[in-house]
Short mmCIF file of C-alpha atoms in Angstrom, two decimals:
data_model
loop_
_atom_site.label_atom_id
_atom_site.label_comp_id
_atom_site.label_asym_id
_atom_site.label_seq_id
_atom_site.Cartn_x
_atom_site.Cartn_y
_atom_site.Cartn_z
CA UNK A 203 103.03 98.77 81.41
CA UNK A 204 105.82 98.02 79.49
CA UNK A 205 109.30 99.86 79.89
CA UNK A 206 112.28 99.43 77.41
CA UNK A 207 115.63 101.05 77.40
CA UNK A 208 118.28 100.10 74.90
CA UNK A 209 120.91 102.99 74.89
CA UNK A 210 123.14 101.30 72.18
CA UNK A 211 120.34 100.25 70.10
CA UNK A 212 118.03 103.30 70.17
CA UNK A 213 120.21 105.84 72.04
CA UNK A 214 119.56 107.64 75.63
CA UNK A 215 115.70 106.93 75.22
CA UNK A 216 113.22 105.09 77.57
CA UNK A 217 110.14 103.99 75.79
CA UNK A 218 107.05 103.57 78.35
CA UNK A 219 104.08 101.57 76.78
CA UNK A 220 100.79 101.99 78.37
CA UNK A 221 98.23 100.82 76.06
CA UNK A 222 97.80 99.26 72.46
CA UNK A 223 96.53 101.66 69.89
CA UNK A 224 96.50 101.30 65.97
CA UNK A 225 99.25 103.53 64.73
CA UNK A 226 96.94 105.19 62.22
CA UNK A 227 94.67 106.31 65.75
CA UNK A 228 98.07 107.51 67.30
CA UNK A 229 99.11 110.82 67.90
CA UNK A 230 102.53 112.54 69.48
CA UNK A 231 102.80 115.42 71.70
CA UNK A 232 106.42 116.47 72.42
CA UNK A 233 107.56 118.89 75.45
CA UNK A 234 111.44 119.00 75.64
CA UNK A 235 112.79 115.58 76.63
CA UNK A 236 109.21 113.79 76.99
CA UNK A 237 106.76 112.77 73.91
CA UNK A 238 103.07 111.56 74.83
CA UNK A 239 101.84 109.01 72.42
CA UNK A 240 98.20 109.01 72.66
CA UNK A 241 94.63 108.11 70.72
CA UNK A 242 93.79 110.96 68.32
CA UNK A 243 89.79 110.47 69.07
CA UNK A 244 89.69 109.35 72.67
CA UNK A 245 92.78 111.22 73.73
CA UNK A 246 93.77 108.40 76.00
CA UNK A 247 97.63 107.87 76.67
CA UNK A 248 99.33 105.07 75.20
CA UNK A 249 102.87 105.62 76.53
CA UNK A 250 105.68 107.94 76.72
CA UNK A 251 109.31 108.38 75.14
CA UNK A 252 111.68 110.00 77.83
CA UNK A 253 114.67 111.15 75.59
CA UNK A 254 118.10 111.99 77.35
CA UNK A 255 116.57 109.96 80.35
CA UNK A 256 119.96 109.65 81.87
CA UNK A 257 119.65 113.17 82.88
CA UNK A 258 116.68 112.31 85.39
CA UNK A 259 118.15 109.01 86.91
CA UNK A 260 120.40 106.10 86.29
CA UNK A 261 119.22 103.20 84.29
CA UNK A 262 121.81 100.44 84.34
CA UNK A 263 120.07 97.52 82.63
CA UNK A 264 119.25 97.55 78.99
CA UNK A 265 115.94 95.61 77.28
CA UNK A 266 112.34 95.38 79.08
CA UNK A 267 112.90 96.37 82.66
CA UNK A 268 110.97 95.50 85.74
CA UNK A 269 108.81 98.45 86.86
CA UNK A 270 109.76 99.37 90.31
CA UNK A 271 108.80 102.37 92.45
CA UNK A 272 112.55 103.56 91.21
CA UNK A 273 111.85 103.60 87.40
CA UNK A 274 108.64 105.26 88.07
CA UNK A 275 110.03 107.98 89.93
CA UNK A 276 112.57 108.63 87.25
CA UNK A 277 109.60 108.72 84.48
CA UNK A 278 107.23 110.87 86.66
CA UNK A 279 110.50 113.40 87.41
CA UNK A 280 110.86 113.70 83.58
CA UNK A 281 107.36 114.17 82.77
CA UNK A 282 106.93 117.00 85.58
CA UNK A 283 110.25 118.93 84.27
CA UNK A 284 108.91 118.90 81.06
CA UNK A 285 105.54 120.29 81.59
CA UNK A 286 103.37 117.05 81.65
CA UNK A 287 101.15 116.53 84.73
CA UNK A 288 99.89 113.23 84.48
CA UNK A 289 100.84 110.77 87.30
CA UNK A 290 102.09 107.09 86.67
CA UNK A 291 101.46 104.18 89.55
CA UNK A 292 103.28 101.39 90.31
CA UNK A 293 101.39 98.22 88.67
CA UNK A 294 99.75 96.10 91.94
CA UNK A 295 101.33 92.88 89.95
CA UNK A 296 103.76 92.25 87.37
CA UNK A 297 103.01 91.39 83.89
CA UNK A 298 105.36 89.00 83.04
CA UNK A 299 105.93 85.93 85.74
CA UNK A 300 107.79 82.92 86.31
CA UNK A 301 105.36 80.12 85.05
CA UNK A 302 105.73 76.16 85.64
CA UNK A 303 104.23 74.03 82.83
CA UNK A 304 102.16 71.77 85.19
CA UNK A 305 100.47 69.67 82.11
CA UNK A 306 100.92 69.47 78.19
CA UNK A 307 98.04 67.87 76.02
CA UNK A 308 97.83 67.98 72.26
CA UNK A 309 95.26 70.82 70.85
CA UNK A 310 92.08 69.15 69.86
CA UNK A 311 91.54 70.71 66.62
CA UNK A 312 95.32 72.08 65.68
CA UNK A 313 98.42 69.80 64.99
CA UNK A 314 101.03 72.17 66.00
CA UNK A 315 99.27 73.63 69.01
CA UNK A 316 99.20 72.39 72.60
CA UNK A 317 97.14 73.15 75.62
CA UNK A 318 99.44 73.86 78.34
CA UNK A 319 98.17 74.08 82.49
CA UNK A 320 100.36 76.69 83.74
CA UNK A 321 101.07 77.41 87.34
CA UNK A 322 102.29 81.27 88.27
CA UNK A 323 102.13 81.06 91.85
CA UNK A 324 98.47 80.99 93.55
CA UNK A 325 96.97 80.62 89.85
CA UNK A 326 96.87 78.17 87.32
CA UNK A 327 96.19 79.56 83.71
CA UNK A 328 95.13 77.40 80.58
CA UNK A 329 97.63 78.56 77.55
CA UNK A 330 97.64 77.48 74.05
CA UNK A 331 100.95 77.75 72.72
CA UNK A 332 102.93 77.17 69.31
CA UNK A 333 106.02 76.59 70.15
CA UNK A 334 107.53 73.20 69.12
CA UNK A 335 109.75 73.04 72.53
CA UNK A 336 107.00 73.48 75.12
CA UNK A 337 106.72 70.70 77.59
CA UNK A 338 105.43 69.48 80.78
CA UNK A 339 107.91 70.46 83.85
CA UNK A 340 109.48 73.37 82.16
CA UNK A 341 109.81 76.61 83.91
CA UNK A 342 108.75 79.57 81.52
CA UNK A 343 107.92 83.17 81.18
CA UNK A 344 104.06 83.83 81.33
CA UNK A 345 102.89 87.34 80.20
CA UNK A 346 99.79 87.54 81.67
CA UNK A 347 96.42 88.92 80.30
CA UNK A 348 97.05 92.91 80.40
CA UNK A 349 100.16 92.72 79.79
CA UNK A 350 101.87 94.66 76.84
CA UNK A 351 104.68 93.31 74.75
CA UNK A 352 107.83 95.20 73.25
CA UNK A 353 105.93 95.16 70.29
CA UNK A 354 102.96 97.37 71.95
CA UNK A 355 100.54 94.14 71.39
CA UNK A 356 98.36 93.51 74.63
CA UNK A 357 97.77 90.12 75.57
CA UNK A 358 94.20 89.32 75.89
CA UNK A 359 91.92 86.42 77.44
CA UNK A 360 91.21 85.04 74.05
CA UNK A 361 90.43 81.38 72.30
CA UNK A 362 92.50 79.66 69.39
CA UNK A 363 91.04 77.31 67.40
CA UNK A 364 88.25 77.20 69.99
CA UNK A 365 90.30 76.56 73.05
CA UNK A 366 90.54 79.32 75.79
CA UNK A 367 94.11 80.87 76.34
CA UNK A 368 94.70 83.19 79.23
CA UNK A 369 98.01 84.71 78.63
CA UNK A 370 101.37 83.52 76.48
CA UNK A 371 104.57 81.57 77.04
CA UNK A 372 107.04 83.91 75.58
CA UNK A 373 110.02 83.66 73.52
CA UNK A 374 113.36 85.32 74.18
CA UNK A 375 112.70 87.05 70.63
CA UNK A 376 109.28 88.39 71.78
CA UNK A 377 110.94 89.36 74.87
CA UNK A 378 113.74 91.47 73.17
CA UNK A 379 116.32 89.74 75.27
CA UNK A 380 119.80 90.27 74.49
CA UNK A 381 121.45 87.40 72.13
CA UNK A 382 117.88 85.66 71.63
CA UNK A 383 118.34 82.52 69.53
CA UNK A 384 117.01 83.18 65.95
CA UNK A 385 115.13 79.57 66.27
CA UNK A 386 111.60 79.42 67.12
CA UNK A 387 110.62 78.21 70.43
CA UNK A 388 109.94 79.39 74.02
CA UNK A 389 112.21 80.61 76.37
CA UNK A 390 113.05 77.53 79.09
CA UNK A 391 114.38 79.11 82.28
CA UNK A 392 116.74 77.05 84.69
CA UNK A 393 115.59 76.24 88.28
CA UNK A 394 117.04 79.54 90.18
CA UNK A 395 113.58 81.24 89.03
CA UNK A 396 111.01 80.93 91.34
CA UNK A 397 107.36 80.09 90.34
CA UNK A 398 105.17 82.93 90.32
CA UNK A 399 107.50 85.79 90.71
CA UNK A 400 108.50 88.61 88.74
CA UNK A 401 110.62 87.61 85.48
CA UNK A 402 111.78 90.94 84.95
CA UNK A 403 113.39 91.26 88.32
CA UNK A 404 114.99 87.80 88.56
CA UNK A 405 116.14 88.47 84.96
CA UNK A 406 118.07 91.69 85.77
CA UNK A 407 119.61 90.61 89.23
#
């Protein structure tokens, strides 16, 4: 689940993304201040837009928000008031976590790619990264398999030029963070971020 809010940029609207669905297969059902996005054929829910969300709860942060019980309650209230019966559940684990790059090697079949071993608490993920500034010893933001990016893209386990990649090391631009640099490169975190923790919770503190 990915939740995004930017009152200055898009108005008082909360965007909730649950699944990636091609735009040509997407349909919308609106009831009052709530709109459900779903797959035309399977009817599977892809997400919600909550308009005038400040009437249903107080949202102080801007950008991609940590998914907390309080935020789920705001969305749930807005859906119920506007006639939707769906129930949202708090995810068991965060999708965007702080990782530590424990090792970096050159990709065997691509000069501009690196194969990184990234610790995310109790696990180590192999991630293929194309950023020029990625390096061993960095704390970074990792989108784990299953994470939904602000663009709606879902992160999946994959292979890049024949090498397994389980997640994505993110840039500030990909996370839609304020004042993201235009230069290409991942976001490198400072030492106060704890490896394995929910990045969005720490970022918005």
